[in-house]
């Protein structure tokens, strides 16, 4: 890898890690904690690549990209940010950043992107954006489009790429994952945001309602919620509407169609609930929203966001205690984000103090499951682990019992199954259990080795790269003592 890289990040640790990695790869590096200094270097003609954070003490890294492109149209910019929202991904895409990576980033991935950027220069000759272009409005605080999990970051990138495309969009996912919220984002964050917006549901899909929606959303967006729930006549009317918009004299002002559906729309087609010709007209691009259980590391940031939003709506201002947060994090959430939101609002109303306690969280989890907790962690844990001379695994005991760790885990899991009565726990149990064991194991091992990843990997008997990957996947906080190298 050859070239000069300009780094702007107010975190000294990040600057050090990137400088070391890029220097070892053969690059020359200039690093700063100031956007003003970065701009000076760019104007002086330095650098073949920029890597910048978003939230800096003297400004916003994304906001500087138009000025960088104006001064140096061929200078690629990689954006890294802890602001893991859909708006960050969209703004980075609209600013024509070479790549956007959420923090904590995977260092090999960033190095690969840097190599691609350096190898492609000069990469574009199109004119710089107009200086007077209107800035993108901030995210609506009512839209909890937050997610560091890889599945959500992939979704954000997809939305950013197709946000202003003239293609219908089908948003698939389980109930409660936020499909309608994402559908709204296709309107509220796009170039159509100043035009009309309408929602069609099966409760009102008469010919008059469809015509009203088309008129109201002229030049804007129509969201069709669960078209498989529309009766055959209503589905036929929808097809007629789409055909008239595609070929009519006013097609230049036709609204964009964004539809929401269950997790497997093709099964709706196979069962006859959804007409195949309607499905193919709606599925120009299909976006799948992951369930909350597939993005466990997003649960606590979402909960904090929802509690803060509840406070702006007049409910008491609450925060999660550490023990309560641990219980919440392992809840299965069959109702997804909607279930989490209802739980946070109820806790905001019923908690006795400003900090939600573990006892209050256990009660909320129990109520949420109709009296039977759906959370492994909602059950009391045995006492502190103590090892005897026999060593792991057979000699590792919990509390005052005489059984090995495996017996204690088996008993704990059996109680979890028993609490579900005749029903089975929600799907995905294997991964949830492994994550709940893996996370504390890595944290304790890191603490025991003083944050030294080489010693920690040796202690665990795994490859160092595997350890790095797991730290990123489990979103274990990167600090000065635990840093990705």
Short mmCIF file of C-alpha atoms in Angstrom, two decimals, residues 131-376:
data_model
loop_
_atom_site.label_atom_id
_atom_site.label_comp_id
_atom_site.label_asym_id
_atom_site.label_seq_id
_atom_site.Cartn_x
_atom_site.Cartn_y
_atom_site.Cartn_z
CA UNK A 131 -21.66 25.59 -2.42
CA UNK A 132 -25.19 26.70 -1.66
CA UNK A 133 -26.71 23.21 -1.52
CA UNK A 134 -29.20 22.84 1.31
CA UNK A 135 -27.94 20.69 4.19
CA UNK A 136 -29.68 17.46 5.03
CA UNK A 137 -32.08 17.95 7.97
CA UNK A 138 -31.29 16.20 11.22
CA UNK A 139 -32.92 12.87 12.02
CA UNK A 140 -36.40 12.91 13.43
CA UNK A 141 -35.93 12.02 17.13
CA UNK A 142 -39.09 9.92 16.89
CA UNK A 143 -37.31 7.54 14.50
CA UNK A 144 -35.23 5.00 16.48
CA UNK A 145 -33.16 3.93 13.48
CA UNK A 146 -30.15 3.07 15.60
CA UNK A 147 -27.89 0.10 15.12
CA UNK A 148 -24.28 -0.92 15.27
CA UNK A 149 -25.03 -4.58 14.57
CA UNK A 150 -23.68 -5.70 11.16
CA UNK A 151 -27.20 -6.55 9.96
CA UNK A 152 -28.41 -3.01 10.71
CA UNK A 153 -25.34 -1.36 9.20
CA UNK A 154 -25.93 -3.39 6.04
CA UNK A 155 -29.55 -2.25 6.04
CA UNK A 156 -28.52 1.40 6.51
CA UNK A 157 -26.12 1.19 3.57
CA UNK A 158 -28.82 -0.36 1.38
CA UNK A 159 -31.33 2.36 2.32
CA UNK A 160 -28.72 5.05 1.62
CA UNK A 161 -27.99 3.61 -1.83
CA UNK A 162 -31.61 3.38 -2.96
CA UNK A 163 -33.07 6.32 -1.03
CA UNK A 164 -33.69 8.48 -4.09
CA UNK A 165 -34.00 5.75 -6.71
CA UNK A 166 -37.26 5.57 -8.70
CA UNK A 167 -37.87 1.98 -7.69
CA UNK A 168 -40.61 0.47 -5.53
CA UNK A 169 -39.34 -0.92 -2.23
CA UNK A 170 -40.59 -3.94 -0.27
CA UNK A 171 -39.62 -3.92 3.42
CA UNK A 172 -39.83 -7.40 4.96
CA UNK A 173 -39.59 -8.38 8.60
CA UNK A 174 -41.31 -9.73 11.68
CA UNK A 175 -44.03 -7.70 13.44
CA UNK A 176 -42.61 -4.92 15.59
CA UNK A 177 -39.17 -4.59 13.96
CA UNK A 178 -39.87 -1.06 12.71
CA UNK A 179 -40.87 -1.63 9.09
CA UNK A 180 -43.21 1.36 8.97
CA UNK A 181 -40.57 3.59 10.58
CA UNK A 182 -38.09 2.60 7.88
CA UNK A 183 -40.76 3.08 5.22
CA UNK A 184 -41.29 6.62 6.51
CA UNK A 185 -37.54 7.24 6.33
CA UNK A 186 -37.66 6.57 2.58
CA UNK A 187 -39.88 9.63 2.38
CA UNK A 188 -38.66 11.90 5.18
CA UNK A 189 -34.95 11.56 4.34
CA UNK A 190 -35.29 11.57 0.55
CA UNK A 191 -35.68 14.23 -2.12
CA UNK A 192 -39.44 13.58 -1.96
CA UNK A 193 -39.75 14.83 1.63
CA UNK A 194 -41.39 18.13 0.63
CA UNK A 195 -44.14 16.35 -1.32
CA UNK A 196 -47.15 14.40 -0.08
CA UNK A 197 -47.17 11.22 2.01
CA UNK A 198 -49.95 8.66 2.47
CA UNK A 199 -50.45 5.25 4.08
CA UNK A 200 -52.76 2.55 2.75
CA UNK A 201 -53.90 -0.28 5.02
CA UNK A 202 -56.25 -3.20 4.54
CA UNK A 203 -58.75 -1.44 6.81
CA UNK A 204 -59.39 1.18 4.13
CA UNK A 205 -58.40 0.02 0.66
CA UNK A 206 -61.51 1.04 -1.21
CA UNK A 207 -61.22 2.53 -4.69
CA UNK A 208 -61.91 5.99 -3.23
CA UNK A 209 -59.20 5.55 -0.56
CA UNK A 210 -56.61 4.47 -3.13
CA UNK A 211 -57.42 7.46 -5.37
CA UNK A 212 -57.22 9.82 -2.37
CA UNK A 213 -53.84 8.37 -1.38
CA UNK A 214 -52.48 8.79 -4.92
CA UNK A 215 -53.65 12.41 -5.05
CA UNK A 216 -52.32 13.23 -1.57
CA UNK A 217 -48.92 11.64 -2.26
CA UNK A 218 -48.43 13.22 -5.69
CA UNK A 219 -44.67 13.48 -6.20
CA UNK A 220 -44.13 11.91 -2.79
CA UNK A 221 -44.57 8.46 -1.26
CA UNK A 222 -47.33 5.93 -0.63
CA UNK A 223 -46.70 3.31 2.03
CA UNK A 224 -48.74 0.13 1.58
CA UNK A 225 -48.87 -1.79 4.84
CA UNK A 226 -49.08 -5.58 4.54
CA UNK A 227 -50.56 -5.93 1.03
CA UNK A 228 -51.03 -9.66 1.69
CA UNK A 229 -53.78 -8.63 4.12
CA UNK A 230 -55.71 -6.81 1.38
CA UNK A 231 -58.66 -8.70 -0.10
CA UNK A 232 -58.37 -9.83 -3.76
CA UNK A 233 -60.39 -6.88 -5.06
CA UNK A 234 -58.19 -4.39 -3.18
CA UNK A 235 -55.05 -6.06 -4.52
CA UNK A 236 -56.44 -5.74 -8.04
CA UNK A 237 -57.10 -2.03 -7.43
CA UNK A 238 -53.50 -1.59 -6.25
CA UNK A 239 -52.23 -3.20 -9.46
CA UNK A 240 -54.42 -0.85 -11.46
CA UNK A 241 -53.03 2.14 -9.54
CA UNK A 242 -49.43 1.10 -10.15
CA UNK A 243 -50.05 0.49 -13.86
CA UNK A 244 -51.70 3.88 -14.27
CA UNK A 245 -48.80 5.62 -12.51
CA UNK A 246 -46.24 3.83 -14.67
CA UNK A 247 -47.88 4.68 -18.00
CA UNK A 248 -50.14 7.67 -17.35
CA UNK A 249 -49.54 11.20 -18.61
CA UNK A 250 -48.67 12.38 -15.09
CA UNK A 251 -46.11 9.66 -14.42
CA UNK A 252 -43.35 12.21 -13.75
CA UNK A 253 -45.19 13.15 -10.54
CA UNK A 254 -46.19 9.60 -9.63
CA UNK A 255 -45.60 8.75 -5.95
CA UNK A 256 -43.06 6.14 -5.00
CA UNK A 257 -44.53 2.92 -3.60
CA UNK A 258 -42.98 1.51 -0.42
CA UNK A 259 -44.67 -1.63 0.93
CA UNK A 260 -44.21 -3.50 4.21
CA UNK A 261 -44.70 -7.22 4.59
CA UNK A 262 -43.98 -10.20 6.82
CA UNK A 263 -40.59 -11.90 6.96
CA UNK A 264 -41.33 -14.21 4.00
CA UNK A 265 -43.45 -12.49 1.34
CA UNK A 266 -42.80 -15.29 -1.14
CA UNK A 267 -44.63 -17.68 1.16
CA UNK A 268 -47.60 -15.28 0.99
CA UNK A 269 -47.42 -15.58 -2.78
CA UNK A 270 -47.20 -19.38 -2.61
CA UNK A 271 -50.19 -19.56 -0.26
CA UNK A 272 -52.27 -17.27 -2.46
CA UNK A 273 -52.54 -14.47 0.12
CA UNK A 274 -50.54 -12.12 -2.12
CA UNK A 275 -50.99 -11.96 -5.87
CA UNK A 276 -47.75 -12.77 -7.64
CA UNK A 277 -48.18 -9.94 -10.16
CA UNK A 278 -48.65 -7.46 -7.28
CA UNK A 279 -45.61 -8.86 -5.46
CA UNK A 280 -43.34 -8.39 -8.48
CA UNK A 281 -44.60 -4.83 -8.94
CA UNK A 282 -43.85 -4.00 -5.29
CA UNK A 283 -40.51 -5.80 -4.95
CA UNK A 284 -38.32 -3.54 -7.08
CA UNK A 285 -35.86 -3.75 -4.18
CA UNK A 286 -36.44 -5.90 -1.10
CA UNK A 287 -35.05 -4.70 2.23
CA UNK A 288 -35.13 -7.14 5.15
CA UNK A 289 -35.21 -5.76 8.70
CA UNK A 290 -33.58 -8.11 11.24
CA UNK A 291 -35.42 -9.07 14.44
CA UNK A 292 -34.15 -7.56 17.68
CA UNK A 293 -32.80 -10.92 18.86
CA UNK A 294 -30.40 -10.83 15.88
CA UNK A 295 -29.00 -7.46 16.97
CA UNK A 296 -28.52 -7.95 20.69
CA UNK A 297 -25.88 -5.22 20.99
CA UNK A 298 -28.44 -2.65 19.83
CA UNK A 299 -30.88 -3.35 22.68
CA UNK A 300 -29.31 -1.03 25.28
CA UNK A 301 -28.71 1.95 22.93
CA UNK A 302 -32.30 1.58 21.71
CA UNK A 303 -33.59 1.38 25.29
CA UNK A 304 -31.70 4.54 26.24
CA UNK A 305 -33.08 6.31 23.16
CA UNK A 306 -36.64 5.22 23.95
CA UNK A 307 -36.37 6.32 27.59
CA UNK A 308 -35.02 9.71 26.47
CA UNK A 309 -37.85 10.04 23.96
CA UNK A 310 -40.42 9.16 26.63
CA UNK A 311 -38.99 11.95 28.80
CA UNK A 312 -39.49 14.48 25.97
CA UNK A 313 -43.12 13.34 25.81
CA UNK A 314 -43.78 14.19 29.44
CA UNK A 315 -42.94 10.91 31.17
CA UNK A 316 -40.43 10.84 34.07
CA UNK A 317 -36.76 10.90 33.08
CA UNK A 318 -35.29 7.43 33.79
CA UNK A 319 -32.06 5.59 33.13
CA UNK A 320 -31.22 1.88 33.31
CA UNK A 321 -29.12 0.58 36.19
CA UNK A 322 -26.29 -1.79 35.25
CA UNK A 323 -28.04 -4.88 36.65
CA UNK A 324 -31.32 -3.92 34.97
CA UNK A 325 -29.49 -3.43 31.68
CA UNK A 326 -27.92 -6.89 31.97
CA UNK A 327 -31.35 -8.44 32.42
CA UNK A 328 -32.82 -6.51 29.52
CA UNK A 329 -30.02 -7.45 27.17
CA UNK A 330 -30.79 -11.19 27.26
CA UNK A 331 -34.55 -10.90 26.89
CA UNK A 332 -35.72 -12.68 23.73
CA UNK A 333 -38.06 -9.85 22.57
CA UNK A 334 -40.51 -11.81 20.44
CA UNK A 335 -42.31 -8.48 19.93
CA UNK A 336 -39.09 -6.82 18.75
CA UNK A 337 -38.63 -3.01 18.97
CA UNK A 338 -42.33 -2.41 19.63
CA UNK A 339 -42.13 -4.65 22.69
CA UNK A 340 -39.00 -2.83 23.88
CA UNK A 341 -40.69 0.54 23.44
CA UNK A 342 -43.78 -0.51 25.41
CA UNK A 343 -41.56 -1.88 28.18
CA UNK A 344 -39.49 1.32 28.41
CA UNK A 345 -42.60 3.50 28.59
CA UNK A 346 -44.08 1.33 31.32
CA UNK A 347 -40.84 1.42 33.31
CA UNK A 348 -40.63 5.19 32.88
CA UNK A 349 -44.05 5.41 34.49
CA UNK A 350 -43.67 2.81 37.23
CA UNK A 351 -40.03 2.98 38.38
CA UNK A 352 -39.67 4.33 41.90
CA UNK A 353 -36.49 6.34 41.26
CA UNK A 354 -34.53 7.92 38.46
CA UNK A 355 -32.56 4.69 37.96
CA UNK A 356 -34.48 1.54 36.97
CA UNK A 357 -33.46 -1.33 39.25
CA UNK A 358 -32.97 -5.04 38.55
CA UNK A 359 -36.07 -5.87 40.61
CA UNK A 360 -38.19 -3.47 38.57
CA UNK A 361 -36.79 -4.92 35.37
CA UNK A 362 -37.57 -8.50 36.47
CA UNK A 363 -41.14 -7.46 37.20
CA UNK A 364 -41.44 -5.76 33.80
CA UNK A 365 -40.03 -8.80 32.00
CA UNK A 366 -42.44 -11.05 33.86
CA UNK A 367 -45.41 -8.86 32.94
CA UNK A 368 -44.25 -8.62 29.35
CA UNK A 369 -44.35 -12.39 29.04
CA UNK A 370 -47.79 -12.62 30.62
CA UNK A 371 -46.47 -13.87 33.96
CA UNK A 372 -43.84 -16.20 32.48
CA UNK A 373 -40.48 -14.58 31.87
CA UNK A 374 -38.98 -14.98 28.43
CA UNK A 375 -35.55 -13.97 29.62
CA UNK A 376 -32.82 -16.29 30.81
#
